[in-house]
Amino acid sequence: MIIQVDQNSSVPIYVQIYDAIVSNIASGELGDGDVLPSARKLAKDLGINYHTSNKAYNLLEIEGFAMVRNKKTVVTKSRGQSDVDQFTDRLAKAEEELVLEAKAKGIGRAEIENICAAILNRVYKN
Amino acid sequence: MNPIFVTSVSTFLLVAVLYIFMPYVTPRTVVFGVRIPPSRTGDPRIAKLRRSFQAGVAGASALVGVMLLVLPLIYSQPTISLGAIFVELAVAYLVYYRTNRLLERIKTEEKWYENAVESSGAVYPEEKGISMAWAYLLIIPSVVIIALTAYIGATAYPGLPAQIPTHFGTNGQPDRFSPKTPLNAFLMVYIQAGVTAMLILVGIAISRTRQELDVTRPTATSIQQEKFRMYTMEALFLLTAFVNVTMLGSSLSIWGLISRSDLLPLILAPTLIGAAIMIVGLMRIGQMGSRIHVPEHDEHTDTTVVNRNDDKYWKGGALYYNPGDSSVLVGKRFGVGWTFNFAHPVTWIIMAAIVLTAVLPLLFAFHVL
């Protein structure tokens, strides 16, 4: 797994770390129970502040992608049906907001469908 | 030959050679302490700067070399030649700093980092495990030598005279004697144990240094750096063994088992040989293992993604000061090995400890404490 952060991006670094780890879970690079590098080690390797990487790890825990077990942060993929249901609700809401914005900007249905199809093909390629 | 003179001349030559070869040892994207994008590594002005840097160092060293030969003729004080080394180090640094500024100016004026995505990256899991464990096996020779020294000392102790030599002049003859006590007689054994323990701690610190990857070749550089850490630890532990052999030799002369004046070069030889092997080895594998051949398996598609332009954290092109970096040890900018992040509080604690260990014995010696 490669974690890379853009130091000058407007996206906060802790969000970039969060996204990188989530994307590795999505791709299958990280599996259930895999140990993540400690937040301290990650901060050193990326040349950033410890609080930044720690914030990313806290967010991973809150979102149910990781948990602390024996002082190590491990990946947790499945957290039961209620967690999945809750997330599908959030996904639908977020998507609706974006689609409404797109429509307000005059983007047509076909174009949005194309964009979604491209993303889905990339993420679910296996 | 005066040992101080011999030491000065060899140190002098070593400094000159190290400086002249250093431009080939640093990673290709850190040139004279200046971070450059991979697309610029072939810039002809870099080769030109390198030649003028090498000529500058060679010229300055030649001048200091003449000083080194002439000064002892004017002043009878042999330590004057050590002063020449400091002059050489200062001049070599100034030549480096000038080159650093010249390249920095080209980079800034031509906006080499415009539109670049300045990143840092890390690869997990790290390739650790068995190889690091092997490096620690190289502590065994040191332990054996210390045990051997202690054993020889314990056997010789009953037969030692009431006064034993504890200091030797530059001619190799003892010039200070102390009463025979376990503390005085086994002083070298305690120093052996102390030095070995300290170098083991340094080795552990090295094994834990951070990744400093080239984001355009993350996998390749992470393998290089893992090897570099391991080789550095091995070299350090081997050097420890050589230093322990030298201290075994000193102990033998304190106990009167060998005569120091005949054997002085022989006693120092193991440490010098160990240091020479370490220096040549580290120069060959390059800073952070940048010269170790590894398979390139990174697909680098986005050429705008480059390492962060971090020159502003390198004060004077040599001292790292970055309060936003949680790392204490970072790779040297122009050299082989690691240096401190001077913005980190732990660095200052370590510095204070070093100063204290150097100053406390002096205070004792002058009866201040």
XYZ file of C-alpha atoms in Angstrom:
495
model
C 0.000 0.000 0.000
C 1.311 3.417 -0.938
C 0.052 6.446 0.977
C 0.785 9.728 -0.709
C -0.278 13.209 0.363
C -0.199 16.506 -1.508
C 1.308 19.055 0.865
C -0.125 22.137 -0.835
C -3.604 20.819 -1.583
C -6.718 22.583 -0.323
C -7.886 19.159 0.884
C -6.649 18.811 4.489
C -3.865 16.236 4.881
C -5.836 14.159 7.392
C -8.641 13.830 4.837
C -6.106 12.778 2.199
C -4.768 10.060 4.522
C -8.319 8.944 5.295
C -9.166 8.805 1.582
C -5.960 6.905 0.751
C -6.671 4.214 3.341
C -10.351 3.927 2.374
C -9.341 3.592 -1.271
C -6.909 0.793 -0.336
C -9.700 -0.976 1.541
C -11.966 -0.579 -1.516
C -9.338 -1.993 -3.870
C -8.752 -4.991 -1.619
C -5.146 -3.999 -0.893
C -6.144 -3.771 2.778
C -8.224 -6.594 4.180
C -10.184 -7.178 7.372
C -7.775 -7.353 10.346
C -4.742 -5.907 8.520
C -2.584 -3.789 10.839
C -2.152 -0.166 9.814
C 1.147 1.626 10.505
C 0.950 3.482 13.817
C -0.194 7.086 13.547
C 3.194 8.155 14.911
C 5.121 6.158 12.289
C 2.894 7.434 9.491
C 3.457 11.045 10.617
C 7.245 10.543 10.607
C 7.286 8.873 7.186
C 5.162 11.597 5.610
C 7.034 14.391 7.412
C 3.870 15.746 9.010
C 2.557 16.477 12.479
C 1.459 13.533 14.648
C -1.897 15.184 15.366
C -2.664 15.198 11.642
C -2.259 11.449 11.179
C -3.994 10.824 14.499
C -6.971 12.845 13.294
C -7.153 10.673 10.173
C -7.132 7.522 12.310
C -9.852 8.875 14.595
C -11.970 9.566 11.531
C -11.363 5.998 10.279
C -12.549 4.686 13.643
C -15.639 6.899 13.670
C -16.547 5.790 10.151
C -16.074 2.140 11.122
C -13.086 1.381 8.891
C -10.645 0.771 11.716
C -10.477 -0.059 15.387
C -7.772 -0.248 18.036
C -6.951 -3.817 19.061
C -3.972 -4.603 21.352
C -2.712 -1.031 20.932
C -2.638 -1.481 17.164
C -4.987 0.060 14.646
C -6.496 -2.668 12.485
C -8.817 -2.535 9.496
C -12.425 -3.502 10.150
C -14.424 -4.021 6.994
C -17.716 -5.462 8.148
C -19.559 -3.914 11.049
C -22.935 -5.544 10.588
C -26.056 -4.841 8.583
C -27.203 -1.773 10.560
C -23.908 -0.007 9.747
C -24.297 -0.808 6.035
C -27.958 0.351 6.014
C -26.995 3.598 7.725
C -24.320 4.196 5.139
C -26.559 3.484 2.139
C -28.929 6.163 3.487
C -26.047 8.639 3.687
C -24.873 7.684 0.203
C -28.330 8.262 -1.282
C -28.621 11.681 0.409
C -25.168 12.820 -0.695
C -25.789 11.628 -4.233
C -29.121 13.408 -4.386
C -27.531 16.681 -3.302
C -24.861 16.416 -5.970
C -27.314 15.437 -8.696
C -29.544 18.389 -7.778
C -26.567 20.726 -8.025
C -25.643 19.215 -11.388
C -29.177 19.659 -12.704
C -29.258 23.266 -11.485
C -26.097 23.862 -13.514
C -27.889 22.466 -16.557
C -26.062 19.144 -16.806
C -28.175 16.502 -18.515
C -29.159 13.057 -17.231
C -27.118 11.174 -19.834
C -23.911 12.954 -18.852
C -24.387 12.219 -15.150
C -25.048 8.583 -15.975
C -21.838 8.455 -18.008
C -19.809 9.921 -15.143
C -21.294 7.467 -12.657
C -20.706 4.516 -14.981
C -17.042 5.530 -15.456
C -16.479 5.774 -11.704
C -18.233 2.465 -11.019
C -16.259 0.691 -13.746
C -12.993 1.974 -12.270
C -13.768 1.138 -8.651
C -15.523 -2.202 -9.219
C -13.203 -3.448 -11.960
C -12.644 -6.830 -10.290
C 56.280 10.604 12.873
C 54.152 12.569 15.309
C 50.761 10.798 15.734
C 48.858 14.110 15.823
C 50.456 15.074 12.527
C 49.626 11.699 10.959
C 46.027 11.934 12.204
C 45.698 15.499 10.873
C 47.035 14.636 7.416
C 44.805 11.571 7.043
C 41.728 13.461 8.308
C 42.576 16.307 5.961
C 42.779 13.980 2.935
C 39.615 12.160 3.999
C 37.606 15.419 4.230
C 38.833 16.554 0.796
C 38.038 13.201 -0.872
C 34.616 12.911 0.802
C 33.600 16.415 -0.302
C 34.796 15.865 -3.872
C 32.897 12.580 -4.245
C 29.778 13.593 -2.310
C 27.904 14.995 -5.373
C 27.798 11.418 -6.773
C 26.521 9.952 -3.521
C 23.374 12.012 -2.858
C 20.002 11.004 -4.401
C 19.509 12.374 -7.918
C 16.707 14.741 -6.914
C 18.698 16.382 -4.084
C 21.600 18.213 -5.715
C 23.898 20.297 -3.492
C 21.153 20.378 -0.896
C 18.612 21.674 -3.398
C 15.487 19.638 -4.147
C 14.928 19.422 -7.896
C 12.161 17.783 -9.941
C 13.187 14.509 -11.707
C 12.736 16.206 -15.095
C 15.644 18.569 -14.299
C 18.277 16.061 -13.184
C 19.947 16.186 -16.606
C 20.282 19.983 -16.708
C 23.798 20.730 -18.089
C 24.270 23.549 -15.547
C 24.215 20.974 -12.744
C 27.258 19.189 -14.219
C 28.945 22.585 -14.573
C 28.191 23.486 -10.936
C 29.560 20.109 -9.869
C 32.851 20.680 -11.682
C 33.296 24.158 -10.198
C 32.392 22.801 -6.733
C 34.998 20.055 -7.025
C 37.621 22.501 -8.310
C 36.808 24.848 -5.412
C 37.141 22.127 -2.792
C 40.353 20.808 -4.385
C 41.883 24.298 -4.528
C 40.919 25.169 -0.962
C 42.198 21.813 0.275
C 45.522 22.298 -1.512
C 45.987 25.644 0.282
C 45.117 24.139 3.657
C 47.439 21.222 2.821
C 50.340 23.634 2.398
C 49.381 25.233 5.729
C 49.430 21.799 7.305
C 52.984 21.168 6.092
C 54.374 24.645 6.826
C 52.730 25.464 10.196
C 54.577 22.788 12.219
C 57.863 24.309 10.955
C 56.931 27.734 12.386
C 55.105 26.690 15.560
C 56.415 23.876 17.700
C 52.900 23.153 19.011
C 51.757 19.979 17.159
C 48.046 20.685 17.810
C 48.266 23.593 15.331
C 47.692 21.041 12.547
C 44.256 20.276 14.018
C 43.396 23.942 13.438
C 44.094 23.459 9.750
C 41.380 20.769 9.636
C 38.828 23.242 10.982
C 39.888 25.773 8.350
C 39.472 23.093 5.678
C 36.006 22.130 6.966
C 34.916 25.776 7.054
C 36.178 26.510 3.541
C 34.669 23.313 2.089
C 31.322 24.241 3.663
C 31.492 27.745 2.166
C 32.168 26.270 -1.301
C 29.169 23.961 -0.777
C 26.966 26.820 0.421
C 27.867 28.944 -2.597
C 26.986 26.075 -4.984
C 23.742 25.528 -3.075
C 22.772 29.212 -3.464
C 23.658 29.280 -7.182
C 21.461 26.267 -7.956
C 18.682 27.591 -5.713
C 18.695 30.817 -7.707
C 18.416 29.010 -11.063
C 15.571 26.891 -9.664
C 13.672 29.889 -8.289
C 14.163 32.127 -11.320
C 13.074 29.446 -13.774
C 10.173 28.346 -11.518
C 11.075 24.637 -11.544
C 8.253 23.885 -9.129
C 5.490 25.726 -10.935
C 2.384 23.527 -11.384
C 4.056 20.721 -9.449
C 2.004 18.629 -7.049
C 4.320 18.650 -4.032
C 3.879 15.385 -2.202
C 5.331 13.031 0.317
C 4.642 9.329 0.435
C 5.234 6.097 2.300
C 4.987 2.393 1.481
C 3.478 -0.223 3.840
C 4.094 -2.788 5.114
C 7.800 -2.046 5.470
C 10.208 -4.769 4.422
C 11.592 -5.591 7.837
C 12.038 -8.770 9.784
C 14.828 -11.286 9.307
C 17.421 -8.963 7.690
C 17.380 -6.502 10.615
C 17.703 -9.367 13.089
C 20.883 -10.525 11.302
C 22.444 -7.101 11.740
C 22.130 -7.446 15.529
C 24.176 -10.668 15.389
C 27.183 -8.489 14.592
C 27.111 -7.285 18.218
C 28.471 -10.711 19.217
C 32.127 -10.035 18.175
C 32.149 -6.926 20.414
C 30.761 -8.846 23.373
C 33.409 -11.555 22.883
C 36.226 -8.975 22.716
C 35.003 -7.181 25.852
C 34.767 -10.506 27.701
C 38.267 -11.428 26.501
C 39.650 -8.062 27.667
C 38.020 -8.451 31.071
C 39.319 -12.017 31.340
C 42.916 -11.034 30.491
C 42.652 -8.150 32.963
C 41.340 -10.365 35.756
C 44.238 -12.792 35.175
C 46.848 -10.015 35.100
C 45.402 -7.957 37.988
C 47.111 -9.744 40.946
C 50.537 -9.318 39.295
C 50.155 -5.598 38.459
C 52.492 -3.077 40.174
C 51.063 -0.710 42.810
C 51.190 2.185 40.322
C 49.822 1.604 36.809
C 50.111 3.917 33.773
C 46.811 5.677 32.993
C 47.952 8.223 30.441
C 50.332 8.038 27.511
C 52.135 10.933 25.855
C 52.158 11.510 22.113
C 55.452 9.592 21.951
C 53.673 6.514 23.295
C 55.475 6.580 26.657
C 53.410 6.562 29.862
C 53.460 10.019 31.468
C 50.902 9.641 34.246
C 50.478 6.871 36.805
C 47.645 6.064 39.205
C 47.340 3.670 42.127
C 46.185 0.192 41.202
C 42.459 -0.036 41.888
C 39.766 -2.012 40.013
C 38.477 1.326 38.671
C 41.835 2.415 37.209
C 42.965 -0.992 35.995
C 39.726 -1.835 34.213
C 38.953 1.672 32.968
C 39.222 0.590 29.312
C 36.806 -2.294 29.891
C 34.205 0.128 31.260
C 34.761 2.400 28.284
C 34.432 -0.592 25.927
C 31.117 -1.532 27.519
C 29.889 2.086 27.496
C 30.833 2.720 23.861
C 29.300 -0.587 22.764
C 26.048 0.106 24.625
C 25.870 3.577 23.098
C 26.474 2.319 19.548
C 23.811 -0.373 20.005
C 21.381 2.418 20.930
C 22.439 4.313 17.796
C 21.826 1.117 15.782
C 18.320 0.774 17.226
C 17.648 4.438 16.420
C 18.819 3.823 12.824
C 16.502 0.820 12.439
C 13.621 3.119 13.357
C 14.430 6.030 11.075
C 11.640 7.072 8.799
C 11.030 6.454 5.120
C 12.051 9.346 2.893
C 10.728 8.137 -0.391
C 11.084 9.552 -3.849
C 7.362 9.786 -4.664
C 8.108 9.092 -8.317
C 9.724 5.736 -7.367
C 8.189 4.855 -3.972
C 8.656 1.074 -4.067
C 12.218 1.208 -5.425
C 13.368 3.838 -2.914
C 11.714 2.066 0.014
C 13.702 -1.105 -0.827
C 16.929 0.939 -1.196
C 16.372 2.658 2.145
C 15.594 -0.571 3.970
C 18.892 -2.006 2.683
C 20.685 1.234 3.561
C 19.433 1.060 7.162
C 20.552 -2.540 7.465
C 24.014 -1.950 5.931
C 24.563 1.115 8.129
C 23.687 -0.881 11.237
C 26.013 -3.706 10.184
C 28.843 -1.270 9.447
C 28.295 0.418 12.803
C 28.347 -2.846 14.766
C 31.474 -4.009 12.900
C 33.176 -0.679 13.598
C 32.275 -1.184 17.275
C 34.162 -4.500 17.180
C 37.226 -2.805 15.642
C 37.115 -0.023 18.256
C 36.906 -2.677 20.984
C 40.028 -4.370 19.573
C 41.854 -1.024 19.797
C 40.769 -0.642 23.422
C 41.890 -4.231 24.094
C 45.305 -3.154 22.790
C 45.310 -0.078 25.066
C 44.382 -2.262 28.043
C 47.269 -4.612 27.291
C 49.683 -1.662 27.370
C 48.154 -0.339 30.632
C 48.705 -3.775 32.164
C 52.278 -3.797 30.840
C 51.655 -6.876 28.702
C 52.818 -5.037 25.583
C 54.986 -1.951 25.231
C 52.860 0.873 23.869
C 55.614 2.784 22.063
C 56.343 -0.074 19.639
C 52.756 -0.978 19.074
C 50.964 2.362 18.894
C 50.275 2.113 15.137
C 49.142 -1.477 15.622
C 46.780 -0.516 18.431
C 45.159 2.239 16.360
C 45.085 0.173 13.147
C 41.870 -1.824 13.852
C 39.821 1.352 14.434
C 41.260 3.047 11.332
C 40.664 -0.062 9.200
C 37.101 -0.377 10.553
C 36.395 3.299 9.857
C 37.872 3.061 6.349
C 35.734 0.010 5.477
C 32.647 1.798 6.796
C 33.311 5.027 4.878
C 34.092 3.323 1.551
C 31.080 1.018 1.946
C 28.650 3.837 2.733
C 29.943 5.997 -0.128
C 29.447 3.058 -2.494
C 25.821 2.410 -1.554
C 25.057 6.136 -1.580
C 23.006 8.364 0.700
C 19.803 6.471 1.667
C 20.989 3.626 -0.574
C 20.498 5.759 -3.683
C 23.256 3.843 -5.506
C 21.989 0.352 -4.647
C 20.652 -1.339 -7.742
C 17.016 -2.354 -7.310
C 14.372 -3.352 -9.868
C 12.186 -0.414 -10.883
C 8.580 -1.453 -10.581
C 6.784 1.804 -10.158
C 4.457 2.946 -12.842
C 4.701 6.661 -12.754
C 1.996 8.165 -14.872
C 1.428 11.643 -13.449
C 4.658 13.578 -14.045
C 3.399 16.615 -12.103
C 3.601 14.651 -8.836
C 7.048 15.274 -7.315
C 8.603 15.411 -3.870
C 7.868 18.472 -1.806
C 10.143 21.435 -2.414
C 11.499 21.388 1.157
C 14.588 23.599 0.747
C 13.194 26.228 3.115
C 13.545 23.827 6.070
C 17.285 23.334 5.403
C 18.957 26.340 7.024
C 22.245 27.124 5.322
C 21.659 24.049 3.183
C 22.685 21.832 6.094
C 20.596 22.245 9.274
C 17.062 20.867 9.255
C 14.488 22.975 11.094
C 10.877 21.963 10.494
C 8.434 22.350 13.402
C 5.695 20.657 11.348
C 7.689 17.411 11.042
C 7.322 14.884 13.864
C 10.561 13.134 12.892
C 13.691 13.571 15.053
C 16.195 11.907 12.698
C 16.126 12.817 9.013
C 18.431 11.916 6.122
C 21.333 14.314 5.623
C 21.010 16.740 2.752
C 24.619 16.587 1.572
C 26.243 13.587 3.202
C 25.648 9.969 4.114
C 23.523 9.092 7.129
C 21.155 11.066 9.303
C 20.966 14.421 11.032
C 18.626 15.986 13.585
C 15.447 17.979 13.129
C 16.450 20.979 15.236
C 12.832 22.077 15.589
C 12.025 18.900 17.552
C 12.238 19.125 21.376
C 13.731 15.592 21.585
C 16.710 16.833 19.533
C 17.495 19.415 22.198
C 17.227 16.822 24.976
C 19.734 14.633 23.091
C 22.042 17.628 22.490
C 21.923 18.513 26.200
C 22.757 14.907 27.124
C 25.747 14.903 24.745
C 27.051 18.204 26.102
C 26.582 16.990 29.688
C 28.490 13.748 29.098
C 31.300 15.787 27.545
C 31.388 18.518 30.215
C 30.761 16.540 33.437
C 34.089 14.634 33.366
C 35.873 17.964 32.777
C 34.153 19.514 35.805
C 35.253 16.519 37.861
C 38.779 16.758 36.508
C 39.075 20.419 37.514
C 37.511 19.704 40.926
C 34.579 22.001 40.278
C 32.303 19.170 41.413
